[in-house]
Structures are given as structure tokens and as C-alpha cells.
Amino acid sequence: MQHTKYLILGAGISGLAFAYEQRSDDYLILEKETVPGGLCRSFYAPGFVWDVAGHFFHFHSDQTKAFVKQMLDGVELCNVTKCAKVFYADRYLNAPFQYNIHQLPHDEFMQCLTDLYFANGLDDAPSFKSFVRQKFGAGISDKFLIPYNEKLYACDLDELERDSMGKFLPKLTFDMLMTFYHGQKGTTYNDFFLYPRQGTMQLVNSYLNHLDTSRIHLGESVSAIDTDAKTVTTSQGTYSYDHLVSTIPLNRFIDFAHCGDSSLLHSNKIVVLNLGFDLPSRDKEVNWVYFPGDEIFYRVGFYNNIAPRPNLSLYVEIGCRSDEQVDIDRLIRQTLVDLKRVRITDDHQLVSHHAIVVEPAYVHITGQSKAETQRVIDAMRQRDVHMVGRYARWEYSAIDDSIEQAQQLAQTLSPTSR
Ligand SMILES: Cc1cc2nc3c(=O)[nH]c(=O)nc-3n(C[C@H](O)[C@H](O)[C@H](O)COP(=O)(O)OP(=O)(O)OC[C@H]3O[C@@H](n4cnc5c(N)ncnc54)[C@H](O)[C@@H]3O)c2cc1C
């Protein structure tokens, strides 16, 4: 049986970042796919570069930003000032919706404003749905926040914890509303972002350049974990470890290690359609659009306006329940109809496409999932098992969080880490 000091489950950005940070040569990464990168992979077709939906680099810390820029030294980067819209009642408004309600028809603006004024603003809401009503009022909630997020999460928002979206839900104050009303720009977490011209995979490749790729076993799916014996079994064999670092979804980990109740962890799944067309984009500025209405998609992004390309190149995100049967051909047909309806396409012909199902995509954070997640993470830490990344920690987080979690864990486990 092969023994390793650091056994890492998953070669997404979290697993690669930890392997890079821990610095020793004594590590092994087990990855079920035949390509590393997880959700940060890119896909290439003639004339088009696509990701698993847009994967852009925005940062909460200047230190992490400087680190990523250094990792991407020599890679062509697009520096983008965000332009996002909402398609509401057949018109395009600026996003976030809650900051731009003055762009609604006058009576709807007044309704949102009045409801916001009388929203009770308390902090005792039992669910995400009641939380947004409490904070933003019924107008903003019922016109955008609730229908949009129900399409995305594919569940009743009463099932989710009040703080499900955490830092990703732009907070609203009257000062902020006035700033936007007067045409000035306020701030949200991703007003500016970086994007490698050849796709997010460039960051994955930068990590791979620093790693010994013979220590990354691709196409090797983990199927059992024994935290007493400190072993992991895959489709190819059994490995023993000193420290186990898991980046695979927590519900799967729980089943493999028999260490909790995975039925308490729910999520949606999403279908991402990457679509390439034969004509240029009608819109030359917008980066992505949110759709709270009856269109099949909840968000459409324009690669061609982020890393300029001659022709329209879109990612389309469709939220589904985890138990839903997915018929990709039907989704593409309906998407093409709806893209025309919302005036993103007119005479455009689809010349290239690619579909990915992501599961889990957005985890459903509930009281029970939070308690079980915390219990498992704490219990596993006592056994030298550590969770890194959005799905291993069953949370709503981003690439910069993965990198920071990997850095912190490496510093804790290995005093000689970077
Ligand atoms: C639609 C969408 C858009 C997003 N956009 C952004 C964005 O713009 N910016 C941003 O910063 N973040 C974004 N994110 C979040 C970002 O994708 C994640 O935070 C990050 O990629 C998580 O990386 P990870 O390595 O933890 O997980 P993953 O990328 O999921 O990697 C886990 C790896 O484990 C492997 N694995 C799973 N099971 C097994 C098994 N049994 N055996 C072996 N290997 C296994 C998987 O194949 C995968 O490679 C987005 C997420 C989604 C869903």
C-alpha cells in the first residue's frame, strides 16, 4: 500500500492550491476526472474559449489578489469593470436590482421604495425568504430577489437559512440607493475582476507548473475512506496517509467515511450551456444578465464582452432540482427561443456548443446542514482530516476563499509551508 504524508482528494483549485502551499514532495492527489481543475476547467472550440459558466477572479483581500497575479505572471489578463444587467418586465435595468429600482416604471419604483421604507429591518427572520422581505421589503423581494433565487437554487427559499448567501448578497441602505439614483457608482464585491484571456484553466495550469504532475492521479475515483486506519480506497487501490485533505463534496465524503448523515445536505444542480454563434454580439458592453422571469435560464454571460472575440459567445446557466432528469437537447432548443425573446440574438445561428451538468452547484444552507457540516468538520479535524473549498465545507464561497483556506491549512499543518 502506498503511503503519503498529505493525501489530497480532488484536483480542483482547492486541492492544487493546498499541494502547492504545503511545499513538501510527500503528497498525492486523487482525482476522479481525467483532467484536473474541477470547476475551474476551460473548454476550447474553434473561435471560442469557455469555462464552467463564467469563472472570474474577484478578491476580498489585496494579498490574495497580488498572489494570484503573481501566479498568473506571463498570462494575458483582461481587467474588467463589471457591467451587469437585470431583465425585468421586458426591459434591461442595471444590476444589482435593489440599487437600481429608480429604473423601474414610476409606480413600481414607488412601491419598492415604500416597501423598503416600511420593511422592519429586524434580524429575526427564520428563513432566507422572510429575511429578504424583512431587509428589502416586499417590492424588491417579490419582483427580483425571490423569483431569481428560486430559479437559481431550484427550491422554496423558505427552506434556506436566512444568511444563505452571506457576503454574496449586496446589502442595501438608503445612502446606497441615493448614490445610484444620482448616477454614481456604489460598490459590490465584484465591481472589478480579472479574467485570463484563455480561460480560468490558466490559473489551474499555473499551479500545475509548480507541481509534480506524477503525484496527481487522474481518473481515480475515491470510493471508501477509513479514518481509523487512515486509508483511502479508489478504483485503482488503497493509500495510507498522515493527513487527509478533502476537497470533494461533503455529502459524498460522509458516505465514503460513514461519519454523518448526508441526507441532511441538499443542493441544486445546474446545467451550463456554452454557446458560440456565427455573428457578433448585439450588445458590446454587458458582462452578464440576471433573469428573474419565465425564461428557462437564470443568468446569461457574454464571454465576448469580457475577453473580446469577434462573435457572440455565451454561457447560459439553468437551475435544476438535484433529482431532476436533464434533457440537454430540449434545454438548448428552449434556450435559443428565449435568447431571441430577450433580444440577445436575432439572426444568429448556433455554430458550436458544449454542455456541462454541475452537481452540487449551489448548496442549500439550512439549519440542519449547518449543524451537520460543523459537526463533521470538527470531528474529522480530530482525526487529521481537513476540508478545503466550497463543496468540502458545504458553503457558498469562491476561488479566492479556496486559495486562502488552502494557505491557512498548509500553515497550520506544515510550519515550512510557503
Ligand atoms: C456556476 C458557478 C459559477 C461560479 N463562478 C465563480 C466566479 O466567477 N468566481 C469565483 O471565484 N468562484 C466562482 N464559483 C465558485 C468556484 O467554482 C468554487 O469556489 C471553486 O471552483 C471550488 O473549487 P474546489 O477545488 O473546492 O472544488 P471543485 O472544483 O469541485 O473540485 C473538486 C474536485 O474533486 C473531484 N472529485 C469529486 N468527487 C471525487 C471522488 N469521489 N474521487 C476523486 N475526486 C473527486 C472533482 O472531480 C473535482 O475535480 C462559481 C461556482 C459555480 C457553481
Short mmCIF file of N, CA, C and O in Angstrom, two decimals, residues 5-6 17-27 243 406-418:
data_model
loop_
_atom_site.label_atom_id
_atom_site.label_comp_id
_atom_site.label_asym_id
_atom_site.label_seq_id
_atom_site.Cartn_x
_atom_site.Cartn_y
_atom_site.Cartn_z
N LYS A 5 2.37 11.51 3.06
CA LYS A 5 2.13 12.40 4.20
C LYS A 5 0.81 13.15 4.01
O LYS A 5 -0.05 13.15 4.88
N TYR A 6 0.67 13.79 2.84
CA TYR A 6 -0.56 14.54 2.56
C TYR A 6 -1.31 13.86 1.42
O TYR A 6 -0.84 13.88 0.28
N ALA A 17 -4.19 24.10 -4.85
CA ALA A 17 -3.64 25.18 -4.02
C ALA A 17 -3.01 24.60 -2.76
O ALA A 17 -1.92 25.02 -2.35
N PHE A 18 -3.65 23.60 -2.17
CA PHE A 18 -3.04 23.01 -0.95
C PHE A 18 -1.73 22.31 -1.30
O PHE A 18 -0.73 22.45 -0.60
N ALA A 19 -1.73 21.54 -2.41
CA ALA A 19 -0.50 20.83 -2.80
C ALA A 19 0.64 21.82 -3.00
O ALA A 19 1.78 21.58 -2.60
N TYR A 20 0.32 22.95 -3.60
CA TYR A 20 1.34 23.99 -3.84
C TYR A 20 1.82 24.59 -2.52
O TYR A 20 3.02 24.76 -2.31
N GLU A 21 0.90 24.88 -1.62
CA GLU A 21 1.25 25.60 -0.40
C GLU A 21 2.03 24.75 0.59
O GLU A 21 2.87 25.27 1.32
N GLN A 22 1.76 23.42 0.64
CA GLN A 22 2.38 22.63 1.72
C GLN A 22 3.87 22.38 1.47
O GLN A 22 4.60 22.03 2.37
N ARG A 23 4.29 22.56 0.27
CA ARG A 23 5.70 22.61 -0.11
C ARG A 23 6.50 21.31 -0.15
O ARG A 23 7.47 21.22 -0.88
N SER A 24 6.11 20.29 0.64
CA SER A 24 6.95 19.08 0.64
C SER A 24 6.73 18.28 -0.65
O SER A 24 5.81 18.56 -1.42
N ASP A 25 7.55 17.28 -0.85
CA ASP A 25 7.38 16.41 -2.02
C ASP A 25 6.50 15.21 -1.68
O ASP A 25 6.25 14.35 -2.52
N ASP A 26 6.06 15.18 -0.43
CA ASP A 26 5.37 13.99 0.04
C ASP A 26 3.85 14.19 0.01
O ASP A 26 3.20 14.36 1.04
N TYR A 27 3.30 14.23 -1.20
CA TYR A 27 1.85 14.41 -1.35
C TYR A 27 1.36 13.60 -2.54
O TYR A 27 2.15 13.23 -3.42
N HIS A 243 -1.97 12.89 6.87
CA HIS A 243 -3.01 13.93 6.88
C HIS A 243 -3.85 13.77 5.62
O HIS A 243 -3.28 13.65 4.52
N ALA A 406 -6.65 27.02 1.71
CA ALA A 406 -5.51 26.12 1.47
C ALA A 406 -4.25 26.69 2.12
O ALA A 406 -3.46 25.96 2.74
N GLN A 407 -4.07 28.00 2.01
CA GLN A 407 -2.88 28.63 2.61
C GLN A 407 -2.91 28.48 4.13
O GLN A 407 -1.91 28.13 4.75
N GLN A 408 -4.08 28.74 4.71
CA GLN A 408 -4.17 28.66 6.18
C GLN A 408 -3.92 27.23 6.67
O GLN A 408 -3.20 27.01 7.64
N LEU A 409 -4.50 26.27 5.96
CA LEU A 409 -4.32 24.87 6.40
C LEU A 409 -2.86 24.46 6.27
O LEU A 409 -2.30 23.81 7.17
N ALA A 410 -2.24 24.85 5.17
CA ALA A 410 -0.82 24.49 4.98
C ALA A 410 0.03 25.08 6.10
O ALA A 410 0.94 24.43 6.61
N GLN A 411 -0.28 26.33 6.48
CA GLN A 411 0.50 26.94 7.58
C GLN A 411 0.28 26.20 8.89
O GLN A 411 1.19 26.03 9.69
N THR A 412 -0.94 25.73 9.12
CA THR A 412 -1.23 25.01 10.36
C THR A 412 -0.52 23.66 10.38
O THR A 412 0.06 23.27 11.40
N LEU A 413 -0.57 22.94 9.25
CA LEU A 413 -0.05 21.58 9.25
C LEU A 413 1.45 21.51 9.04
O LEU A 413 2.10 20.56 9.45
N SER A 414 1.96 22.52 8.35
CA SER A 414 3.35 22.41 7.91
C SER A 414 4.05 23.75 8.15
O SER A 414 3.88 24.67 7.37
N PRO A 415 4.82 23.83 9.21
CA PRO A 415 5.46 25.10 9.56
C PRO A 415 6.37 25.62 8.44
O PRO A 415 6.64 26.80 8.37
N THR A 416 6.81 24.74 7.53
CA THR A 416 7.72 25.21 6.47
C THR A 416 6.95 25.51 5.19
O THR A 416 7.54 25.60 4.12
N SER A 417 5.61 25.66 5.27
CA SER A 417 4.85 25.93 4.06
C SER A 417 5.21 27.33 3.56
O SER A 417 5.86 28.09 4.25
N ARG A 418 4.74 27.67 2.35
CA ARG A 418 5.12 28.95 1.74
C ARG A 418 4.68 30.13 2.57
O ARG A 418 3.66 30.11 3.18
#
